[in-house]
Each structure stands twice: as C-alpha cells, then as structure tokens.
One Martini backbone bead per residue (centre of mass of N, CA, C, O) as a GRO file, in nm:
protein
   86
    1MET     BB    1   4.415  -8.211   4.245
    2SER     BB    2   4.223  -7.985   4.450
    3ILE     BB    3   3.932  -8.034   4.666
    4GLN     BB    4   3.678  -7.860   4.841
    5LEU     BB    5   3.436  -7.990   5.072
    6ASN     BB    6   3.099  -7.938   5.196
    7LEU     BB    7   2.966  -8.156   5.409
    8PRO     BB    8   2.744  -8.312   5.554
    9GLN     BB    9   2.773  -8.461   5.851
   10GLU     BB   10   2.629  -8.730   5.783
   11LEU     BB   11   2.797  -8.799   5.529
   12GLU     BB   12   3.072  -8.795   5.661
   13SER     BB   13   3.014  -9.021   5.864
   14GLU     BB   14   2.948  -9.241   5.658
   15LEU     BB   15   3.215  -9.234   5.502
   16SER     BB   16   3.399  -9.287   5.744
   17ALA     BB   17   3.282  -9.563   5.819
   18GLU     BB   18   3.338  -9.703   5.547
   19ALA     BB   19   3.642  -9.655   5.544
   20GLU     BB   20   3.703  -9.805   5.808
   21GLN     BB   21   3.600 -10.085   5.719
   22LEU     BB   22   3.831 -10.083   5.478
   23GLY     BB   23   4.099  -9.935   5.572
   24LEU     BB   24   4.065  -9.628   5.482
   25PRO     BB   25   4.109  -9.335   5.387
   26LEU     BB   26   3.889  -9.098   5.321
   27SER     BB   27   4.011  -8.985   5.056
   28GLU     BB   28   4.029  -9.261   4.908
   29TYR     BB   29   3.732  -9.337   4.926
   30VAL     BB   30   3.616  -9.094   4.775
   31LEU     BB   31   3.768  -9.151   4.515
   32ARG     BB   32   3.630  -9.425   4.462
   33VAL     BB   33   3.342  -9.325   4.451
   34LEU     BB   34   3.381  -9.128   4.215
   35SER     BB   35   3.492  -9.335   4.012
   36SER     BB   36   3.243  -9.530   4.019
   37ALA     BB   37   3.031  -9.324   3.915
   38ARG     BB   38   3.135  -9.326   3.620
   39LEU     BB   39   3.043  -9.620   3.549
   40VAL     BB   40   2.737  -9.582   3.525
   41GLY     BB   41   2.768  -9.420   3.240
   42ASN     BB   42   3.023  -9.649   3.177
   43PRO     BB   43   2.999  -9.947   3.109
   44PRO     BB   44   3.111 -10.237   3.058
   45ARG     BB   45   3.157 -10.424   2.738
   46SER     BB   46   3.348 -10.637   2.877
   47GLY     BB   47   3.532 -10.853   3.051
   48ALA     BB   48   3.794 -10.690   3.028
   49ASP     BB   49   3.679 -10.427   3.138
   50LEU     BB   50   3.600 -10.540   3.415
   51VAL     BB   51   3.878 -10.632   3.504
   52GLU     BB   52   4.012 -10.353   3.481
   53TYR     BB   53   3.833 -10.221   3.690
   54TRP     BB   54   3.901 -10.406   3.926
   55LYS     BB   55   4.199 -10.336   3.929
   56SER     BB   56   4.165 -10.024   3.973
   57GLN     BB   57   4.000 -10.090   4.259
   58GLY     BB   58   4.144 -10.343   4.412
   59VAL     BB   59   3.999 -10.632   4.394
   60ILE     BB   60   4.222 -10.769   4.271
   61GLY     BB   61   4.411 -10.937   4.520
   62THR     BB   62   4.262 -10.935   4.819
   63ARG     BB   63   4.309 -11.276   4.831
   64PRO     BB   64   4.601 -11.438   4.890
   65ASP     BB   65   4.481 -11.702   5.041
   66ILE     BB   66   4.373 -11.766   4.751
   67THR     BB   67   4.505 -12.008   4.525
   68ASP     BB   68   4.217 -12.162   4.446
   69SER     BB   69   3.928 -12.059   4.311
   70GLN     BB   70   3.780 -12.320   4.237
   71GLN     BB   71   3.800 -12.455   4.515
   72GLN     BB   72   3.662 -12.230   4.670
   73ALA     BB   73   3.390 -12.250   4.522
   74ARG     BB   74   3.330 -12.545   4.595
   75GLU     BB   75   3.332 -12.505   4.904
   76LEU     BB   76   3.106 -12.296   4.921
   77ARG     BB   77   2.893 -12.471   4.791
   78ARG     BB   78   2.902 -12.704   4.994
   79GLN     BB   79   2.829 -12.536   5.243
   80SER     BB   80   2.551 -12.433   5.137
   81GLU     BB   81   2.425 -12.726   5.092
   82HIS     BB   82   2.499 -12.814   5.422
   83ARG     BB   83   2.334 -12.632   5.575
   84THR     BB   84   2.174 -12.527   5.866
   85ARG     BB   85   1.873 -12.448   6.007
   86GLU     BB   86   1.773 -12.239   6.300
   0.00000   0.00000   0.00000
C-alpha cells in the first residue's frame, strides 16, 4: 500500500534528521514510527511479546560486537561505579 502525506516542513525536517542519525531512509524511519505508535495502545503482555516486538523493530542484534552480554553489563556497571566527576 502506498500513502502520500503532506507534512508540515518542520515535522519533515525533524523526521529526516532522526532518520539520518539512525542511518535509515526517511520512508523506513516513518514506517517504524507508525508501527511503534500502534504499540502504545497495545503494550506487550509478556517478556516474550516484548522480545518479539524488539526483533520486529530490529533492536535485537544491532550490536554484533558484543558477544557476551552479561560481561558487557558487568563492565558498564564497573565503569559507572568508578567514574570521576569533573
């Protein structure tokens, strides 16, 4: 299905900037925004639902450089506990 929208220039600029930050074409980003808006009215009811949603949104698997998530979490925690305030 194809839909043509006439967006206010400011909204189009904001969406374009957000899409660019994520490295996505504007059309794909708008599709993701619209898809995620549906979730607001229909929140996941279980952990499995949430994981399925994350998979559908491309969130899971976005960091192939992290091979051990538990070790990564421990390292982040250690860094935050030992940071210095400037």
